[in-house]
XYZ file of C-alpha atoms in Angstrom:
513
model
C 69.605 -129.660 177.681
C 66.217 -128.771 176.271
C 65.104 -125.200 176.044
C 61.609 -124.494 177.341
C 59.951 -121.789 175.248
C 56.822 -119.970 176.311
C 54.209 -119.277 173.642
C 51.961 -116.357 174.520
C 48.566 -115.499 173.063
C 49.570 -113.432 170.020
C 47.956 -110.284 168.703
C 45.314 -111.736 166.366
C 44.830 -108.400 164.613
C 41.998 -105.885 164.226
C 42.565 -104.405 167.677
C 41.557 -107.541 169.573
C 42.815 -107.509 173.162
C 41.570 -110.833 174.554
C 40.301 -114.240 173.509
C 38.488 -117.141 175.168
C 39.879 -120.663 175.023
C 37.162 -122.840 173.491
C 39.085 -126.039 172.762
C 42.592 -127.325 173.321
C 43.945 -129.210 170.312
C 46.993 -130.669 172.131
C 47.695 -132.284 175.489
C 50.708 -131.987 177.770
C 53.312 -134.418 176.423
C 52.168 -134.158 172.806
C 54.752 -133.511 170.103
C 53.950 -130.450 167.994
C 55.345 -129.205 164.712
C 55.952 -125.637 163.593
C 52.673 -123.945 162.602
C 50.567 -126.777 164.030
C 47.289 -125.456 165.506
C 47.416 -125.995 169.259
C 44.337 -124.199 170.579
C 41.037 -122.874 169.289
C 40.044 -119.490 170.696
C 36.997 -117.301 170.321
C 37.656 -113.613 169.850
C 35.179 -110.793 169.581
C 35.320 -111.354 165.828
C 35.490 -115.069 165.092
C 36.699 -118.547 166.033
C 40.433 -118.843 165.362
C 42.858 -121.769 165.467
C 46.172 -120.497 166.825
C 49.338 -122.097 165.363
C 52.438 -122.655 167.479
C 55.696 -121.100 166.183
C 57.839 -123.760 167.891
C 58.430 -127.472 167.329
C 58.902 -129.718 170.323
C 57.044 -131.296 173.231
C 54.220 -129.519 175.081
C 55.225 -129.259 178.746
C 52.443 -127.075 180.145
C 49.125 -125.464 179.219
C 47.783 -122.290 180.766
C 44.050 -121.877 181.196
C 41.148 -124.278 180.994
C 38.550 -124.285 178.246
C 36.255 -121.321 178.857
C 39.041 -119.160 180.304
C 39.409 -115.674 178.811
C 43.010 -114.540 178.382
C 44.396 -111.139 177.371
C 46.830 -110.775 174.499
C 50.312 -111.459 175.877
C 49.228 -114.057 178.441
C 50.947 -117.467 178.177
C 49.165 -120.225 176.275
C 51.620 -123.089 176.636
C 55.290 -123.989 176.967
C 57.226 -126.180 174.537
C 60.469 -128.062 175.198
C 62.663 -127.626 172.133
C 65.700 -129.816 171.413
C 65.158 -132.272 174.305
C 68.209 -134.513 174.914
C 68.066 -138.285 175.166
C 66.485 -139.493 178.363
C 64.772 -136.177 178.959
C 61.559 -136.501 180.985
C 59.700 -134.633 178.272
C 60.238 -137.583 175.892
C 61.186 -137.520 172.253
C 62.111 -139.569 169.225
C 64.641 -142.327 168.782
C 67.581 -139.956 168.932
C 66.312 -138.372 172.138
C 65.195 -135.169 170.487
C 61.569 -134.347 169.994
C 60.486 -135.283 166.465
C 60.511 -132.155 164.386
C 62.086 -130.236 167.209
C 64.976 -127.923 166.596
C 66.416 -124.919 168.279
C 64.385 -121.744 168.541
C 66.036 -120.194 165.542
C 65.259 -123.201 163.408
C 61.629 -123.135 164.455
C 61.376 -119.510 163.546
C 62.959 -120.039 160.136
C 60.456 -122.763 159.232
C 57.405 -120.935 160.488
C 55.078 -119.848 157.706
C 52.482 -118.123 159.899
C 53.240 -114.566 160.910
C 52.192 -113.994 164.529
C 52.758 -110.564 166.016
C 55.679 -110.956 168.415
C 56.708 -114.268 166.784
C 58.395 -113.455 163.467
C 59.087 -116.067 160.820
C 62.838 -115.420 160.809
C 64.963 -115.611 163.929
C 67.462 -112.936 164.822
C 71.064 -113.897 165.655
C 71.186 -115.579 169.039
C 72.662 -113.666 171.922
C 72.733 -114.755 175.516
C 71.515 -112.272 178.077
C 73.245 -111.621 181.339
C 71.619 -111.771 184.746
C 73.203 -109.318 187.137
C 72.132 -111.248 190.183
C 70.169 -114.372 190.924
C 67.207 -113.694 193.148
C 65.503 -116.411 195.179
C 62.149 -117.458 193.793
C 59.134 -116.329 195.831
C 56.461 -118.811 196.778
C 53.754 -119.240 194.123
C 50.802 -116.990 194.847
C 47.259 -118.255 195.336
C 45.011 -118.929 192.391
C 43.799 -115.767 190.771
C 40.127 -114.911 191.028
C 39.816 -113.320 187.597
C 39.912 -116.470 185.475
C 43.609 -115.990 184.590
C 46.226 -118.703 185.170
C 48.234 -118.830 188.388
C 51.570 -117.138 188.499
C 53.385 -120.403 189.156
C 55.073 -120.554 185.751
C 57.412 -118.165 183.958
C 56.722 -114.548 184.713
C 55.377 -112.252 182.023
C 57.478 -109.284 182.990
C 61.013 -108.477 183.848
C 62.017 -108.854 187.472
C 64.529 -106.745 189.377
C 68.086 -107.219 188.201
C 67.175 -108.026 184.604
C 69.122 -106.429 181.787
C 66.135 -106.107 179.488
C 62.545 -107.232 179.322
C 61.067 -109.738 176.843
C 58.945 -107.960 174.269
C 55.156 -108.085 174.445
C 53.423 -109.188 171.262
C 53.300 -106.179 168.955
C 56.681 -104.881 170.088
C 60.061 -105.823 168.548
C 60.961 -109.465 169.028
C 63.885 -110.234 171.385
C 67.306 -110.804 169.919
C 67.846 -114.542 169.933
C 65.813 -117.474 171.220
C 63.651 -116.990 174.280
C 64.817 -119.122 177.199
C 63.167 -120.106 180.438
C 65.982 -118.340 182.296
C 64.994 -115.072 180.598
C 61.787 -115.066 182.595
C 63.227 -116.175 185.955
C 65.821 -114.999 188.423
C 67.029 -118.618 188.583
C 65.930 -121.739 186.759
C 62.375 -122.731 187.659
C 61.661 -119.782 189.965
C 59.305 -117.032 188.826
C 60.236 -113.409 189.320
C 57.354 -110.982 189.368
C 57.701 -107.380 188.317
C 56.001 -104.663 190.301
C 52.386 -104.204 189.224
C 52.253 -100.583 190.282
C 53.135 -97.942 187.694
C 55.965 -95.699 188.733
C 55.495 -91.990 188.222
C 58.176 -91.835 185.517
C 57.894 -95.437 184.291
C 56.035 -96.884 181.309
C 52.301 -97.511 181.494
C 51.576 -101.264 181.160
C 49.261 -101.042 178.142
C 49.595 -103.149 174.987
C 46.609 -102.141 172.873
C 46.487 -98.721 171.196
C 42.695 -99.017 171.355
C 42.889 -99.073 175.142
C 45.042 -95.946 175.113
C 42.658 -94.207 172.738
C 39.608 -95.180 174.790
C 41.267 -93.784 177.908
C 42.327 -90.588 176.148
C 38.898 -89.937 174.654
C 37.187 -90.400 178.008
C 39.675 -88.608 180.230
C 40.866 -91.704 182.092
C 44.347 -91.449 183.651
C 46.018 -94.772 182.894
C 48.639 -94.194 185.581
C 45.906 -94.180 188.192
C 44.624 -97.638 187.189
C 45.637 -101.005 188.592
C 45.450 -103.405 185.665
C 43.642 -106.720 186.028
C 45.778 -108.463 183.407
C 48.955 -110.432 184.055
C 51.383 -108.406 186.189
C 49.198 -105.339 186.187
C 48.555 -105.189 182.422
C 45.783 -102.641 181.834
C 42.947 -104.083 179.753
C 39.996 -102.467 178.023
C 37.744 -103.695 180.832
C 39.827 -101.738 183.359
C 39.332 -98.493 181.432
C 35.607 -99.158 181.044
C 35.311 -99.884 184.778
C 36.965 -96.541 185.493
C 34.558 -94.830 183.087
C 31.552 -96.422 184.794
C 32.856 -95.496 188.225
C 33.362 -91.906 187.104
C 29.847 -91.759 185.637
C 28.333 -93.271 188.792
C 30.201 -90.748 190.919
C 28.876 -87.903 188.808
C 25.318 -89.228 189.188
C 25.676 -89.485 192.965
C 26.965 -85.929 193.177
C 24.087 -84.688 191.023
C 21.490 -86.495 193.150
C 22.856 -85.984 196.661
C 24.710 -82.701 196.369
C 28.205 -81.989 197.721
C 29.944 -84.692 199.716
C 29.105 -84.658 203.447
C 32.780 -84.152 204.265
C 32.594 -80.755 202.606
C 29.870 -79.800 205.097
C 31.916 -80.981 208.051
C 30.167 -84.334 208.635
C 30.832 -87.814 207.432
C 28.126 -90.472 207.055
C 28.466 -93.963 208.434
C 29.852 -96.560 206.069
C 27.127 -97.882 203.767
C 24.727 -95.031 204.517
C 23.252 -92.989 201.675
C 21.640 -89.613 201.689
C 18.074 -88.991 200.635
C 16.564 -92.229 201.931
C 16.487 -94.829 204.711
C 19.028 -97.573 205.171
C 18.887 -100.052 202.297
C 17.704 -97.405 199.860
C 19.709 -96.380 196.845
C 20.520 -92.851 195.662
C 17.472 -90.598 195.685
C 15.551 -92.958 198.010
C 15.206 -95.806 195.496
C 15.736 -99.378 196.593
C 18.967 -101.192 195.868
C 19.134 -103.645 192.963
C 17.848 -107.138 193.657
C 20.199 -110.093 193.557
C 20.329 -112.039 190.307
C 22.443 -114.097 187.956
C 25.482 -112.299 186.544
C 26.383 -113.134 182.953
C 29.812 -111.878 181.778
C 29.776 -109.639 178.721
C 32.534 -111.224 176.700
C 33.195 -112.735 173.314
C 30.737 -111.699 170.619
C 28.197 -110.428 173.168
C 30.815 -108.227 174.803
C 32.046 -106.867 171.476
C 28.489 -106.020 170.422
C 27.861 -104.277 173.755
C 31.044 -102.212 173.453
C 30.382 -101.184 169.866
C 26.740 -100.254 170.353
C 27.534 -98.316 173.524
C 30.241 -96.394 171.727
C 27.884 -95.648 168.848
C 25.248 -94.243 171.187
C 27.880 -92.276 173.093
C 29.638 -90.695 170.099
C 27.176 -90.476 167.188
C 24.305 -87.953 167.129
C 21.962 -90.172 165.164
C 18.527 -89.539 163.710
C 16.047 -91.885 162.031
C 13.560 -91.472 159.197
C 11.303 -94.140 157.734
C 8.792 -94.772 154.950
C 6.410 -97.524 153.843
C 6.904 -98.879 150.323
C 4.924 -101.145 148.003
C 7.275 -104.067 147.306
C 4.887 -105.958 145.043
C 6.815 -105.198 141.850
C 10.145 -106.053 143.501
C 8.829 -109.469 144.489
C 7.474 -110.035 140.968
C 10.835 -109.087 139.485
C 12.598 -111.561 141.800
C 10.178 -114.331 140.785
C 10.831 -113.618 137.110
C 14.621 -113.580 137.604
C 14.582 -116.922 139.398
C 12.296 -118.454 136.760
C 14.805 -117.517 134.066
C 17.331 -120.032 135.403
C 20.763 -119.608 136.945
C 21.569 -118.910 140.591
C 18.597 -117.965 142.731
C 18.334 -114.289 143.657
C 17.443 -113.469 147.246
C 15.532 -110.421 148.473
C 18.658 -109.425 150.438
C 20.709 -109.416 147.235
C 18.201 -107.100 145.546
C 18.203 -104.777 148.552
C 22.014 -104.776 148.572
C 22.050 -103.754 144.903
C 19.569 -100.971 145.682
C 21.823 -99.785 148.536
C 24.901 -99.477 146.324
C 22.910 -97.521 143.742
C 21.560 -95.181 146.428
C 25.036 -94.622 147.889
C 26.321 -93.689 144.435
C 23.706 -90.918 144.400
C 24.237 -89.894 148.009
C 27.931 -90.533 148.850
C 27.624 -88.495 152.042
C 26.207 -91.588 153.733
C 29.220 -93.731 152.765
C 31.564 -91.868 155.063
C 33.014 -91.680 158.543
C 33.902 -88.871 160.947
C 37.489 -88.199 162.026
C 36.797 -86.701 165.438
C 40.346 -85.605 166.166
C 40.767 -83.850 162.820
C 37.140 -82.616 162.823
C 36.689 -83.879 159.285
C 34.127 -85.978 157.422
C 35.906 -88.616 155.335
C 33.946 -89.711 152.263
C 34.978 -93.200 151.244
C 35.560 -94.225 147.647
C 34.657 -97.909 148.010
C 31.455 -99.396 149.378
C 32.101 -102.335 151.708
C 28.584 -103.425 152.577
C 27.981 -104.994 155.967
C 24.826 -106.954 156.689
C 23.533 -107.971 160.104
C 23.371 -111.727 160.652
C 21.998 -113.425 163.752
C 23.901 -116.584 164.713
C 24.022 -118.971 167.649
C 27.062 -117.016 168.890
C 25.241 -113.690 168.672
C 24.900 -110.821 166.214
C 27.686 -110.477 163.648
C 28.127 -108.178 160.656
C 29.909 -109.899 157.744
C 31.253 -107.571 155.066
C 30.838 -107.770 151.279
C 34.002 -106.169 149.909
C 33.719 -103.786 146.937
C 29.952 -104.095 146.822
C 29.763 -101.059 144.515
C 31.545 -103.046 141.787
C 29.272 -106.112 141.989
C 26.067 -106.916 140.136
C 23.042 -108.552 141.749
C 24.228 -112.101 141.015
C 27.693 -111.457 142.482
C 26.191 -109.793 145.542
C 23.871 -112.755 146.066
C 26.696 -115.288 145.830
C 28.878 -113.416 148.328
C 25.982 -112.850 150.720
C 25.204 -116.570 150.656
C 28.836 -117.535 151.241
C 29.274 -115.160 154.167
C 25.935 -116.174 155.696
C 26.943 -119.837 155.654
C 30.322 -119.010 157.237
C 28.540 -116.950 159.889
C 26.261 -119.859 160.810
C 29.261 -122.200 160.974
C 31.271 -119.736 163.054
C 34.170 -119.740 160.576
C 34.226 -116.081 159.559
C 37.711 -114.577 159.723
C 38.418 -111.226 161.415
C 38.970 -109.733 157.966
C 35.446 -110.746 156.925
C 33.950 -109.042 159.966
C 35.618 -105.638 159.793
C 35.941 -102.674 157.472
C 32.310 -102.118 156.484
C 31.340 -98.612 155.349
C 27.533 -99.018 155.348
C 25.271 -101.662 156.898
C 22.053 -103.291 155.677
C 19.890 -104.691 158.478
C 17.077 -107.008 157.404
C 15.223 -107.404 160.709
C 12.090 -108.453 158.823
C 13.287 -112.048 159.211
C 12.268 -111.741 162.887
C 8.682 -110.978 161.871
C 8.711 -107.276 162.812
C 7.781 -104.246 160.747
C 10.043 -101.491 161.974
C 13.000 -100.536 164.118
C 15.365 -97.670 164.868
C 18.696 -99.450 164.356
C 21.890 -98.313 166.072
C 24.618 -97.271 163.658
C 27.513 -99.682 163.297
C 30.352 -97.432 164.523
C 32.295 -95.820 162.839
C 29.923 -95.849 159.871
C 27.563 -92.978 159.110
C 24.295 -94.784 158.357
C 22.332 -98.032 158.425
C 19.327 -99.072 156.337
C 16.731 -101.177 158.159
C 14.200 -103.370 156.332
C 11.074 -104.815 157.964
C 8.987 -107.790 156.937
C 7.196 -107.789 153.574
C 3.519 -108.578 154.233
C 0.170 -108.173 152.433
C -1.564 -104.952 153.484
C -4.340 -102.714 152.177
C -2.765 -100.131 149.853
C -4.066 -97.508 147.455
C -2.750 -98.582 144.049
C -3.603 -96.607 140.901
C -6.461 -94.877 142.709
C -8.046 -98.053 144.061
C -7.759 -99.954 147.293
C -5.867 -103.194 146.795
C -3.901 -105.766 148.774
C -0.196 -105.201 148.107
C 3.111 -106.479 149.494
C 4.195 -103.657 151.829
C 7.516 -103.131 153.618
C 8.704 -100.480 156.060
C 12.153 -98.986 155.420
C 14.105 -97.009 158.012
C 17.364 -95.092 157.777
C 19.407 -94.160 160.836
C 22.129 -91.662 159.981
C 24.860 -89.602 161.607
C 23.608 -86.026 161.604
C 27.197 -84.756 161.454
C 27.711 -86.018 157.902
C 24.480 -84.720 156.365
C 21.153 -83.039 157.018
C 17.677 -84.504 156.820
C 17.281 -83.559 153.165
C 20.123 -85.851 152.105
C 18.930 -88.679 154.321
C 15.375 -88.290 153.071
C 16.580 -88.273 149.464
C 18.517 -91.498 150.016
C 15.567 -93.258 151.619
C 13.137 -92.007 148.977
C 15.378 -93.370 146.196
C 15.527 -96.743 147.952
C 11.722 -96.782 148.255
C 11.331 -95.854 144.569
C 13.586 -98.755 143.555
C 11.594 -101.131 145.750
C 8.324 -99.953 144.203
C 9.656 -99.741 140.636
C 12.760 -101.909 140.151
C 13.151 -100.529 136.629
C 14.509 -97.351 138.263
C 17.738 -99.320 138.809
C 18.217 -99.507 135.042
C 18.939 -95.766 135.034
C 21.838 -96.299 137.463
C 23.665 -98.978 135.446
């Protein structure tokens, strides 16, 4: 008899806790091989094709295109080792082509998915103390997650042990449909509520850290993920509710119950019915757009930056005429074309070598500033999917030509939506060329957990005093936003002044080689 294995959305790395299904690559009834991509998902970092660790016949898919699933939610089920005449179909010998037992699939898998190792452990059957009748399937969920009419995600009452979530040790032996049900075909749901002395249903360490840093009691939350799994959105909702409660208390004073009276439901103090706190009107109805994918990741990161980093900004105008002439001369000499962004990136690495305080991060728990040895230069890139920050690794060890080639490669991948999570994380300093939008200046938000960001406006002809005379020159505004915990204004001003000097006199860079 065929084994039906459930493939869950694996941990795709870099702290990602959910992904959106953008395109299914297989249909129910299709035969799949080990490591064959079965679904394309969009994470907060990039578009990723997810390979299946099993070989067999697809028997079910969970979630339509556009559905957002948390890590650990089921993606599909695969029938492995189907016998002849099985309704799931197969090859001439009755078994699915390429299908083997679970151990064989694991041994042939070349992709390492968290929770789905490439080598199978010795098989061991698990005992079920008692068979429980299957409850009726619940109604469709309202949160975009699949119905609970397939195998359960968690251990039901009477189970000897619980299947591991992705990121935890893999179970001993092949995973069987019976391991997720009290009897074949019937789902068994675990209790969603967290017992006082039981484990908290949290997978991601980032969720735990976010809760700890903001004083959120995870045991008091009811998770919105499968079987009560607590997601990042649940912690953020609790944070917003706490902040809103604090605002109401500040505006309306102590709760009416403390004064011996209780207002009618829906009534607010300080204004007539229909008014918000402090007498203001309630928000008008409008279209709600979910903050998810790249847009959601950007919102989370920028909010955290504003919340945690005491930033300050300084700026200066610079005459970029000589820089533009130098670029023209370099491109006329033959070889790969040099972009303005490549020249600015080279100036950044030289400035960071002089002022390493700005290539650092703050360890809040240890109360330490960590100065980083390598410069991994991020640069802001606007794409159809939103703002992304690709990273040029080891930028400090690259010359202008190498920087230009890598910037061009990453920019093309960003436009195509093919950047990997590794190419979107780990930056230590960010260069933001917002001049491409036709604006002069900005006060950029630091890319957490970095310590600074250099902003560059458009380069345009302007009146400028040059060598004692008024002339039309190519002028650019430079701005530096920095974390005031890592340095004072003198260091930040020195960094920005060096950048401006290099823009005005590119020969200054020769002294840094």
